[in-house]
Amino acid sequence: MSYMLVYGTKAVIPAWVEIPSLRVIQEAMLDDTEWIWVRQEQLMLIDEKRIDAVCHGQLYQNRMASAFNKRVKPRQFTPGLLFLKKIFPHQEEAKGKFAPNWKGPYMVHRVLSGGALILEETDVRINRKPINLDAIKRYYV
């Protein structure tokens, strides 16, 4: 209603223009045979439009993945390297605003597939829980 007050015409949704409904066809004054022919032609083109949309989506995803992968630097981990482990706010070690953000150093005990490590402390106690690569940073002595 507000569209009509501002622009002086009734709003038509773009889907109605692309795939017309019975009301739009009646306003366009098409006869029945022409309406049936136009409608069948549109129904045949729907599959092509869907395939075009899927192809466009896949091309877009490939472009985004390649743009992201250009900036990713592969990280190599070998047992014996030293790392610091991030202290997350929900952990009991986080005790306020002035508490440290990193804990360690830890040594890499084992490298797991899928981007996880099992760390061991410097006194050779092995943590059984794997830790994700985004929660560690290299410690240089």
XYZ file of C-alpha atoms in Angstrom:
141
model
C 0.000 0.000 0.000
C 2.805 2.440 0.846
C 4.461 1.713 -2.534
C 1.332 2.863 -4.322
C 1.173 6.047 -2.260
C 4.784 6.953 -3.050
C 5.095 5.898 -6.707
C 1.473 5.984 -7.858
C 1.479 2.422 -9.240
C 0.918 -0.998 -7.794
C 4.042 -2.992 -6.879
C 4.763 -6.059 -9.025
C 7.100 -8.671 -7.601
C 9.864 -9.610 -10.112
C 8.837 -13.265 -9.914
C 5.429 -12.299 -11.285
C 7.045 -10.647 -14.290
C 9.462 -13.540 -14.936
C 6.938 -16.369 -14.402
C 3.583 -14.678 -14.797
C 0.562 -15.724 -12.802
C -2.990 -15.883 -14.103
C -3.657 -12.329 -12.891
C -0.661 -10.890 -14.760
C -1.623 -12.798 -17.925
C -5.198 -11.520 -17.730
C -3.873 -7.990 -17.408
C -1.701 -8.567 -20.502
C -4.808 -9.720 -22.459
C -3.351 -12.983 -23.828
C -5.671 -15.575 -25.324
C -5.679 -19.173 -24.024
C -3.582 -20.799 -26.757
C -0.893 -18.145 -26.554
C -0.907 -18.380 -22.733
C -0.476 -22.183 -22.882
C 2.383 -21.862 -25.383
C 4.174 -19.191 -23.303
C 3.664 -21.180 -20.105
C 5.094 -24.412 -21.614
C 8.076 -22.498 -22.947
C 8.730 -21.038 -19.511
C 8.436 -24.443 -17.838
C 10.965 -25.889 -20.276
C 13.399 -23.066 -19.523
C 13.160 -23.526 -15.736
C 15.528 -26.531 -15.784
C 18.082 -24.574 -17.809
C 17.868 -21.671 -15.375
C 18.348 -24.021 -12.424
C 21.409 -25.609 -14.049
C 22.805 -22.128 -14.788
C 22.282 -21.122 -11.157
C 24.017 -24.279 -9.866
C 26.961 -23.771 -12.255
C 27.250 -20.126 -11.235
C 27.232 -21.119 -7.543
C 29.945 -23.720 -8.079
C 32.119 -21.260 -10.022
C 31.692 -18.705 -7.246
C 32.658 -21.253 -4.574
C 35.730 -22.292 -6.571
C 36.813 -18.654 -6.959
C 36.360 -18.005 -3.245
C 38.255 -21.184 -2.295
C 41.173 -20.352 -4.585
C 41.327 -16.775 -3.269
C 41.384 -18.102 0.307
C 43.917 -20.846 -0.440
C 46.330 -18.331 -1.988
C 46.801 -16.699 1.395
C 47.032 -19.898 3.459
C 50.555 -20.781 4.506
C 51.121 -24.479 5.140
C 52.576 -25.204 8.556
C 54.897 -28.120 9.161
C 54.975 -29.754 12.577
C 57.561 -32.225 13.752
C 57.829 -33.848 17.159
C 60.123 -31.877 19.433
C 59.120 -28.346 18.404
C 57.993 -25.982 21.168
C 54.592 -24.276 21.177
C 52.433 -22.099 23.401
C 48.808 -23.095 24.000
C 46.038 -20.475 24.015
C 44.026 -20.052 27.207
C 40.367 -19.687 26.273
C 37.990 -17.578 28.424
C 35.914 -20.601 29.474
C 38.934 -22.431 30.928
C 39.738 -22.296 34.626
C 43.194 -20.814 33.915
C 41.565 -17.591 32.664
C 41.360 -15.510 35.817
C 40.577 -12.041 34.619
C 41.691 -9.253 32.434
C 45.368 -9.229 33.390
C 45.890 -12.992 33.258
C 48.190 -14.345 30.525
C 46.627 -15.418 27.225
C 49.114 -18.207 26.449
C 50.356 -21.145 28.490
C 53.432 -23.219 27.962
C 55.871 -24.039 26.454
C 54.744 -27.452 25.288
C 56.541 -29.893 23.043
C 54.877 -31.664 20.118
C 54.438 -35.334 20.985
C 52.470 -36.481 17.952
C 50.948 -34.906 14.835
C 47.424 -36.108 14.018
C 45.659 -35.901 10.699
C 43.088 -33.188 10.185
C 45.060 -30.404 11.840
C 45.502 -31.473 15.453
C 48.450 -32.058 17.743
C 49.056 -33.962 20.948
C 51.332 -31.931 23.186
C 53.564 -32.947 26.059
C 54.812 -30.751 28.851
C 58.510 -30.200 29.415
C 58.498 -32.739 32.262
C 57.344 -35.420 29.748
C 53.711 -35.540 30.916
C 51.614 -36.164 27.823
C 48.258 -34.426 27.440
C 45.764 -36.937 26.067
C 43.480 -34.304 24.563
C 44.429 -33.205 21.055
C 44.549 -29.483 20.388
C 43.616 -27.717 17.184
C 46.265 -25.836 15.207
C 44.519 -22.475 15.498
C 44.922 -22.552 19.308
C 48.736 -22.780 19.325
C 51.641 -20.604 18.282
C 55.317 -21.324 17.896
C 57.584 -20.686 20.883
C 61.127 -19.633 20.043
C 63.912 -20.085 22.588
